[in-house]
CSV table of C-alpha atoms in Angstrom, one decimal:
chain,number,residue,atom,x,y,z
A,1,MET,CA,0.2,-18.4,-22.7
A,2,SER,CA,-0.1,-19.9,-26.2
A,3,ARG,CA,-3.8,-20.9,-27.1
A,4,ASP,CA,-2.8,-23.0,-30.3
A,5,ILE,CA,-1.0,-25.9,-28.3
A,6,GLU,CA,-2.2,-29.3,-29.4
A,7,PRO,CA,-3.7,-31.1,-26.4
A,8,ARG,CA,-1.0,-34.2,-26.8
A,9,PRO,CA,1.9,-32.0,-26.2
A,10,LEU,CA,0.3,-30.4,-23.5
A,11,VAL,CA,-0.7,-33.8,-21.7
A,12,GLU,CA,2.9,-34.9,-22.1
A,13,ALA,CA,4.3,-31.7,-20.6
A,14,ALA,CA,1.9,-32.1,-17.6
A,15,ALA,CA,3.2,-35.9,-17.2
A,16,TRP,CA,6.9,-34.8,-17.6
A,17,ARG,CA,6.1,-32.5,-15.0
A,18,THR,CA,4.9,-35.5,-12.9
A,19,ARG,CA,7.8,-37.4,-13.5
A,20,LEU,CA,10.1,-34.9,-12.6
A,21,ALA,CA,8.9,-34.5,-9.3
A,22,GLU,CA,8.7,-37.8,-8.5
A,23,ALA,CA,11.3,-39.5,-10.1
A,24,SER,CA,14.6,-40.6,-7.9
A,25,ALA,CA,16.8,-40.8,-10.8
A,26,ASP,CA,18.3,-37.9,-13.1
A,27,CYS,CA,16.0,-37.9,-16.2
A,28,SER,CA,16.7,-34.6,-17.8
A,29,GLU,CA,18.6,-35.7,-21.0
A,30,GLU,CA,15.2,-37.7,-21.9
A,31,LEU,CA,13.4,-34.4,-21.0
A,32,ALA,CA,15.9,-32.5,-23.4
A,33,VAL,CA,15.2,-34.9,-26.1
A,34,TRP,CA,11.5,-34.7,-25.6
A,35,LEU,CA,11.8,-30.8,-26.0
A,36,ALA,CA,13.9,-30.9,-28.9
A,37,GLU,CA,11.5,-33.0,-31.0
A,38,ASP,CA,8.7,-30.1,-31.5
A,39,PRO,CA,8.5,-26.5,-30.9
A,40,GLN,CA,4.9,-27.3,-29.6
A,41,ASN,CA,6.7,-29.6,-27.0
A,42,ARG,CA,8.8,-26.8,-25.5
A,43,ALA,CA,5.7,-24.4,-25.8
A,44,ALA,CA,3.7,-26.8,-23.7
A,45,TRP,CA,6.4,-27.6,-21.0
A,46,GLN,CA,6.4,-23.8,-20.9
A,47,ARG,CA,2.7,-23.4,-20.2
A,48,VAL,CA,2.8,-26.1,-17.5
A,49,GLN,CA,6.3,-25.2,-16.0
A,50,ALA,CA,6.1,-21.5,-15.3
A,51,PRO,CA,2.9,-21.4,-12.9
A,52,TRP,CA,4.7,-24.5,-10.9
A,53,ALA,CA,8.0,-22.8,-10.8
A,54,LEU,CA,6.4,-19.8,-9.4
A,55,LEU,CA,4.7,-21.9,-6.8
A,56,GLY,CA,7.6,-23.8,-5.7
A,57,GLU,CA,9.6,-20.3,-5.5
A,58,GLN,CA,6.8,-18.2,-3.8
A,59,ALA,CA,4.7,-20.5,-1.8
A,60,THR,CA,6.0,-20.5,1.5
A,61,ALA,CA,2.8,-20.0,3.3
A,62,PRO,CA,1.3,-23.3,4.7
A,63,GLU,CA,-1.8,-23.1,2.7
A,64,LEU,CA,-0.2,-23.1,-0.7
A,65,ILE,CA,2.7,-25.8,0.7
A,66,ARG,CA,-0.5,-28.3,1.3
A,67,LEU,CA,-1.8,-27.4,-2.3
A,68,ARG,CA,1.5,-28.2,-4.0
A,69,ARG,CA,1.6,-31.4,-2.0
A,70,ALA,CA,-2.1,-32.4,-3.1
A,71,ALA,CA,-0.9,-31.3,-6.5
A,72,LEU,CA,1.5,-34.1,-6.8
A,73,ALA,CA,-0.8,-37.0,-5.1
A,74,HIS,CA,-3.3,-36.0,-7.4
A,75,ALA,CA,-0.8,-36.3,-10.0
A,76,HIS,CA,0.8,-39.5,-8.9
A,77,ASP,CA,-2.7,-41.0,-8.6
A,78,ALA,CA,-4.0,-40.0,-12.4
A,79,ALA,CA,-0.4,-40.9,-13.9
A,80,ARG,CA,0.1,-44.3,-12.3
A,81,GLY,CA,0.5,-46.9,-14.6
A,82,ARG,CA,0.0,-44.5,-17.7
A,83,TRP,CA,3.5,-44.7,-18.8
A,84,MET,CA,3.9,-46.3,-22.2
A,85,ARG,CA,6.7,-47.5,-24.1
A,86,GLY,CA,8.7,-44.9,-25.9
A,87,ARG,CA,7.9,-42.1,-23.7
A,88,ARG,CA,4.4,-41.7,-25.0
A,89,PHE,CA,1.3,-41.6,-22.7
A,90,ALA,CA,-2.0,-43.2,-22.8
A,91,LEU,CA,-3.9,-39.7,-23.5
A,92,PRO,CA,-6.8,-40.3,-20.9
A,93,GLY,CA,-4.8,-41.0,-17.8
A,94,ALA,CA,-2.3,-38.5,-18.7
A,95,LEU,CA,-5.0,-35.6,-19.2
A,96,ALA,CA,-6.2,-36.3,-16.0
A,97,THR,CA,-2.4,-35.6,-14.7
A,98,ALA,CA,-2.3,-32.5,-16.4
A,99,ALA,CA,-6.0,-31.6,-15.3
A,100,ALA,CA,-4.9,-32.1,-11.6
A,101,ILE,CA,-1.5,-30.2,-11.9
A,102,LEU,CA,-3.1,-27.1,-13.8
A,103,ALA,CA,-6.1,-26.9,-11.7
A,104,VAL,CA,-4.2,-27.0,-8.5
A,105,THR,CA,-1.3,-24.7,-9.2
A,106,THR,CA,-3.9,-22.2,-10.7
A,107,ALA,CA,-5.7,-22.1,-7.1
A,108,ALA,CA,-2.6,-22.1,-5.3
A,109,LEU,CA,-1.2,-19.0,-7.4
A,110,PHE,CA,-4.6,-17.4,-7.1
A,111,ILE,CA,-4.3,-17.7,-3.1
A,112,TRP,CA,-0.7,-16.4,-3.3
A,113,HIS,CA,-1.3,-13.7,-5.6
A,114,THR,CA,-4.5,-12.3,-3.3
A,115,GLN,CA,-2.5,-13.0,-0.1
A,116,ARG,CA,0.6,-11.0,-0.9
A,117,SER,CA,0.9,-7.5,-0.3
A,118,GLU,CA,2.7,-4.7,-2.6
A,119,VAL,CA,4.0,-1.6,-1.2
A,120,TYR,CA,4.4,1.8,-2.9
A,121,ARG,CA,7.0,4.5,-1.4
A,122,THR,CA,8.4,7.8,-2.4
A,123,SER,CA,11.5,9.6,-1.4
A,124,ALA,CA,12.1,12.9,-0.4
A,125,GLY,CA,10.6,15.4,-3.2
A,126,GLU,CA,8.9,12.8,-4.6
A,127,ARG,CA,5.5,12.3,-5.5
A,128,ARG,CA,3.8,9.4,-7.0
A,129,VAL,CA,0.2,8.1,-8.3
A,130,VAL,CA,-0.4,4.7,-8.6
A,131,THR,CA,-3.5,2.9,-10.2
A,132,LEU,CA,-4.3,-0.5,-8.6
A,133,ALA,CA,-5.6,-3.6,-10.1
A,134,ASP,CA,-9.3,-2.5,-9.8
A,135,GLY,CA,-8.9,0.9,-11.1
A,136,SER,CA,-8.5,2.6,-8.0
A,137,ARG,CA,-6.0,5.6,-7.7
A,138,VAL,CA,-3.4,6.1,-5.0
A,139,ALA,CA,-1.5,9.6,-4.8
A,140,LEU,CA,1.7,9.5,-2.6
A,141,ASP,CA,3.2,12.5,-0.9
A,142,SER,CA,6.6,12.9,-0.2
A,143,GLN,CA,8.2,10.5,2.1
A,144,SER,CA,5.2,8.4,2.1
A,145,ALA,CA,4.5,4.7,2.1
A,146,VAL,CA,1.3,2.5,1.8
A,147,ARG,CA,0.8,-1.4,1.7
A,148,VAL,CA,-1.7,-2.5,-0.8
A,149,ARG,CA,-3.2,-6.3,0.1
A,150,TYR,CA,-6.1,-7.2,-2.2
A,151,SER,CA,-8.2,-10.4,-1.7
A,152,ALA,CA,-11.7,-11.7,-3.2
A,153,HIS,CA,-13.7,-9.8,-0.5
A,154,ALA,CA,-11.6,-7.3,0.5
A,155,ARG,CA,-9.3,-4.2,-0.5
A,156,GLU,CA,-6.9,-3.5,2.7
A,157,LEU,CA,-4.4,-0.9,2.3
A,158,THR,CA,-2.3,0.5,5.4
A,159,LEU,CA,-0.5,3.9,5.3
A,160,THR,CA,2.5,3.4,7.0
A,161,ARG,CA,4.2,6.9,6.4
A,162,GLY,CA,3.3,10.4,5.2
A,163,GLN,CA,0.3,11.1,3.3
A,164,ALA,CA,-1.8,9.7,0.5
A,165,ARG,CA,-4.9,10.4,-1.5
A,166,PHE,CA,-7.1,7.6,-2.5
A,167,ASP,CA,-9.5,7.8,-5.3
A,168,VAL,CA,-11.7,4.3,-4.9
A,169,PHE,CA,-13.5,2.4,-7.4
A,170,HIS,CA,-17.1,1.5,-6.4
A,171,ASP,CA,-17.3,-2.3,-5.6
A,172,VAL,CA,-19.7,-2.9,-2.8
A,173,GLU,CA,-18.8,-6.2,-2.5
A,174,ARG,CA,-15.3,-5.7,-1.8
A,175,PRO,CA,-14.9,-2.8,1.0
A,176,PHE,CA,-11.9,-0.5,0.6
A,177,SER,CA,-10.1,0.4,3.9
A,178,VAL,CA,-7.0,2.2,4.9
A,179,THR,CA,-5.6,1.6,8.2
A,180,ALA,CA,-2.9,4.5,9.5
A,181,ASP,CA,-1.7,4.2,13.1
A,182,ARG,CA,-4.3,1.3,13.9
A,183,HIS,CA,-7.1,3.9,12.8
A,184,ARG,CA,-9.2,2.7,10.1
A,185,VAL,CA,-11.1,4.4,7.2
A,186,ILE,CA,-13.7,2.1,5.5
A,187,ALA,CA,-15.0,3.5,2.4
A,188,THR,CA,-16.8,1.8,-1.0
A,189,GLY,CA,-16.7,4.5,-3.9
A,190,THR,CA,-15.2,7.7,-2.5
A,191,ALA,CA,-12.2,10.1,-2.4
A,192,PHE,CA,-10.5,11.0,0.8
A,193,ASN,CA,-7.2,11.9,1.9
A,194,VAL,CA,-5.0,10.3,5.0
A,195,ASP,CA,-2.4,12.3,6.7
A,196,LEU,CA,-0.2,10.9,9.2
A,197,LEU,CA,1.2,14.1,10.6
A,198,GLY,CA,3.4,13.6,13.7
A,199,SER,CA,1.6,12.0,16.7
A,200,SER,CA,-1.6,13.1,14.9
A,201,LEU,CA,-3.9,11.4,12.1
A,202,LEU,CA,-5.8,13.6,9.8
A,203,VAL,CA,-8.7,12.0,7.4
A,204,THR,CA,-10.2,14.8,4.8
A,205,LEU,CA,-13.2,13.7,2.6
A,206,ILE,CA,-13.1,14.8,-0.7
A,207,GLU,CA,-16.5,13.2,-2.0
A,208,GLY,CA,-18.4,10.7,-1.0
A,209,HIS,CA,-19.0,9.0,2.5
A,210,VAL,CA,-16.4,7.3,4.8
A,211,VAL,CA,-16.7,5.6,8.1
A,212,VAL,CA,-13.5,5.9,10.6
A,213,LEU,CA,-13.1,3.5,13.3
A,214,PRO,CA,-10.5,4.8,16.0
A,215,GLN,CA,-8.6,2.5,18.1
A,216,GLY,CA,-6.9,3.2,21.4
A,217,LEU,CA,-7.9,6.7,21.9
A,218,ASP,CA,-8.8,8.2,25.2
A,219,THR,CA,-11.9,10.3,24.5
A,220,ARG,CA,-12.1,11.7,28.2
A,221,GLN,CA,-9.5,14.0,28.9
A,222,PRO,CA,-6.8,15.6,26.8
A,223,ALA,CA,-3.3,14.5,27.5
A,224,ALA,CA,-0.6,16.7,28.7
A,225,ALA,CA,0.9,18.5,25.6
A,226,VAL,CA,3.8,16.7,23.2
A,227,GLY,CA,7.2,18.4,23.5
A,228,SER,CA,8.1,21.3,21.2
A,229,ALA,CA,9.9,19.5,18.6
A,230,GLN,CA,7.4,17.5,17.6
A,231,VAL,CA,3.8,18.1,16.6
A,232,SER,CA,1.9,19.7,19.5
A,233,GLY,CA,-1.7,18.9,19.0
A,234,PRO,CA,-4.6,18.7,16.5
A,235,PRO,CA,-3.7,21.2,13.6
A,236,SER,CA,-7.2,23.4,14.2
A,237,THR,CA,-7.6,27.3,14.1
A,238,PRO,CA,-9.6,29.5,16.4
A,239,ALA,CA,-12.0,30.3,13.4
A,240,ASP,CA,-13.0,26.8,13.5
A,241,GLU,CA,-13.3,25.0,16.8
A,242,GLY,CA,-14.8,22.0,15.1
A,243,ARG,CA,-17.2,19.5,16.7
A,244,VAL,CA,-16.8,16.4,18.6
A,245,PRO,CA,-18.6,13.3,16.9
A,246,ARG,CA,-21.7,11.7,18.3
A,247,SER,CA,-20.2,8.3,18.4
A,248,PRO,CA,-16.3,8.4,18.7
A,249,ALA,CA,-16.5,4.5,18.1
A,250,ARG,CA,-17.7,4.8,14.7
A,251,ILE,CA,-17.3,8.2,12.7
A,252,VAL,CA,-19.1,9.0,9.4
A,253,LEU,CA,-17.6,12.1,7.4
A,254,ASP,CA,-19.3,14.0,4.9
A,255,ALA,CA,-17.9,15.8,2.0
A,256,GLY,CA,-15.6,18.6,3.0
A,257,GLU,CA,-15.1,17.4,6.6
A,258,GLN,CA,-11.6,16.7,8.3
A,259,LEU,CA,-11.4,14.3,11.3
A,260,VAL,CA,-8.4,14.8,13.5
A,261,LEU,CA,-7.3,12.1,15.7
A,262,SER,CA,-4.4,13.1,18.1
A,263,PRO,CA,-3.4,11.4,21.6
A,264,SER,CA,-3.4,14.8,23.1
A,265,ALA,CA,-7.3,15.5,22.2
A,266,PRO,CA,-10.5,14.2,21.9
A,267,PRO,CA,-11.8,13.2,18.2
A,268,ASN,CA,-12.5,16.6,16.4
A,269,ILE,CA,-14.3,17.2,13.1
A,270,LEU,CA,-13.6,20.2,11.0
A,271,HIS,CA,-15.2,22.1,8.0
A,272,VAL,CA,-12.2,22.5,5.8
A,273,ASN,CA,-11.4,23.7,2.1
A,274,VAL,CA,-10.7,20.9,0.3
A,275,GLU,CA,-8.6,22.5,-2.5
A,276,ARG,CA,-6.2,23.6,0.2
A,277,ALA,CA,-6.3,20.4,2.1
A,278,THR,CA,-5.2,18.5,-1.0
A,279,ALA,CA,-2.8,21.4,-2.5
A,280,TRP,CA,0.0,19.3,-2.1
A,281,GLU,CA,-0.9,17.5,-5.0
A,282,ASN,CA,0.0,20.4,-7.1
A,283,GLY,CA,3.5,21.1,-5.5
A,284,GLU,CA,2.1,23.5,-2.8
A,285,LEU,CA,1.4,24.0,0.9
A,286,VAL,CA,-1.1,26.2,2.0
A,287,PHE,CA,-1.4,27.2,6.0
A,288,GLU,CA,-4.3,29.4,7.7
A,289,ASN,CA,-3.2,30.3,11.1
A,290,GLU,CA,-1.6,27.0,11.8
A,291,GLN,CA,0.8,26.2,14.8
A,292,LEU,CA,4.6,26.2,13.3
A,293,ALA,CA,5.2,22.9,14.8
A,294,ASN,CA,2.6,21.5,12.4
A,295,VAL,CA,3.8,23.5,9.3
A,296,VAL,CA,7.2,22.6,9.9
A,297,ALA,CA,6.4,18.7,10.2
A,298,ARG,CA,4.7,19.1,6.6
A,299,VAL,CA,7.5,20.9,5.1
A,300,ASN,CA,10.2,18.6,6.4
A,301,ARG,CA,8.6,15.8,4.0
A,302,TYR,CA,10.1,17.8,1.3
A,303,GLY,CA,13.7,18.5,2.3
A,304,ALA,CA,16.6,16.3,2.6
A,305,HIS,CA,17.5,18.1,5.8
A,306,PRO,CA,15.2,18.5,8.6
A,307,ILE,CA,14.0,21.6,10.0
A,308,ILE,CA,14.1,21.9,14.0
A,309,VAL,CA,11.9,23.7,16.1
A,310,GLY,CA,14.1,24.4,19.1
A,311,ASP,CA,12.0,25.8,21.6
A,312,ASP,CA,8.2,26.3,22.8
A,313,PRO,CA,7.6,29.8,22.2
A,314,THR,CA,8.6,29.0,18.4
A,315,ALA,CA,6.5,25.8,18.4
A,316,SER,CA,3.3,27.7,19.4
A,317,MET,CA,3.8,30.6,16.7
A,318,ARG,CA,1.1,30.7,14.2
A,319,ILE,CA,1.4,31.5,10.4
A,320,SER,CA,-0.5,31.6,7.3
A,321,GLY,CA,0.9,31.5,3.6
A,322,VAL,CA,1.2,29.5,0.6
A,323,PHE,CA,4.3,27.8,-0.1
A,324,HIS,CA,6.2,25.5,-2.6
A,325,THR,CA,6.8,22.1,-1.8
A,326,GLY,CA,10.8,21.5,-1.6
A,327,ASP,CA,11.5,25.3,-1.1
A,328,ILE,CA,13.3,24.9,2.3
A,329,GLU,CA,15.4,27.9,1.8
A,330,GLY,CA,12.6,30.2,0.8
A,331,PHE,CA,10.5,29.0,3.2
A,332,VAL,CA,12.9,29.6,6.1
A,333,SER,CA,13.8,33.0,4.8
A,334,THR,CA,10.0,33.9,4.6
A,335,ILE,CA,9.5,32.6,8.2
A,336,VAL,CA,12.4,34.4,9.9
A,337,SER,CA,11.2,37.4,7.8
A,338,TYR,CA,8.0,37.8,9.6
A,339,LEU,CA,7.8,36.2,12.6
A,340,PRO,CA,10.6,36.7,15.7
A,341,LEU,CA,13.0,33.8,14.8
A,342,ARG,CA,16.5,32.9,14.4
A,343,ALA,CA,17.5,30.1,12.1
A,344,GLN,CA,20.8,28.6,12.4
A,345,GLN,CA,22.2,26.0,10.2
A,346,ALA,CA,24.3,23.3,11.4
A,347,ALA,CA,27.0,21.0,10.0
A,348,ASP,CA,24.9,18.3,8.9
A,349,GLY,CA,22.9,20.4,7.1
A,350,SER,CA,19.7,20.7,9.5
A,351,ILE,CA,18.2,24.2,10.4
A,352,ARG,CA,17.5,24.9,14.1
A,353,LEU,CA,14.7,27.5,14.8
A,354,THR,CA,14.2,29.5,18.1
A,355,SER,CA,12.6,32.7,18.9
A,356,ARG,CA,14.6,35.5,19.0
A,357,GLY,CA,13.6,36.3,22.6
A,358,ALA,CA,14.9,32.7,23.8
A,359,ALA,CA,18.1,33.2,21.6
A,360,SER,CA,18.9,36.6,23.9
A,361,GLY,CA,17.7,35.2,27.2
A,362,LEU,CA,15.1,37.5,27.6
């Protein structure tokens, strides 16, 4: 906004804004004449009109509607009786009008800006890094989406799909939280990775500290196994069975730890290799003795056509290796070569994996 606008054009522009909002008759021609008289008039009008127009177009929340009405009420009271002959204005009264309009619309726009949310997403094969208003960074994996909502007292994000890494700018007065599948991760200044993998949620702490507040988990007994075409359980390995957190309602992680939340098992904390867990940022997927169902769920993020796990023996097979994201053909070729699997491509482009034993009826 221009800083060299003289006071009188700005005051007159505010008064014109009030008159237009209240007038029952059309006074657009008079406004056009006033705008043409001086470039300062047009600059002042743009300065007053821009936030008011935005408020009128975007403010559908009750709080903003009330503020807009308050601006008109204050402006009406301030401007009443201040009109002078020849479309000139008494400076003190019109200045009060300008102050009322600018102050209230500025407050309203601040509320609208802080209460709205931004959504960032990626498509198949796409990765994206977003720098937020406070300097925090969000790295989105393929086919992922995050909703961001900042306010004066909180930074609230929701991972609705896929996987993302969060590098958080330190601000103890505005906690940074990420919600995924109703579970909430709270941090101040740290870096962590959140992965919605099938029915499971994986939270990996890269550095710093986070607190995870799980919701709706049954920590008493594991549930029945999920079908073979889905992620069948938490992606732990026999080499690291992990540990159960002391307090399942409030879980604190240290750097290098990964929390696995699954409806089929109690919360579990694993010690992981952070570089492997975040290798997706460099276009690689690293697996170590993981069930094929979990592996396929990750690989499917990068392909236009899904890979389908066709039977229980296939889902429970384990695999280790490093694969390039997006190289679906290479992935399928490799696992068929090293595992007793058959791959059949359908007309729609999807690939179905079945064990050779099941295919032969053995």
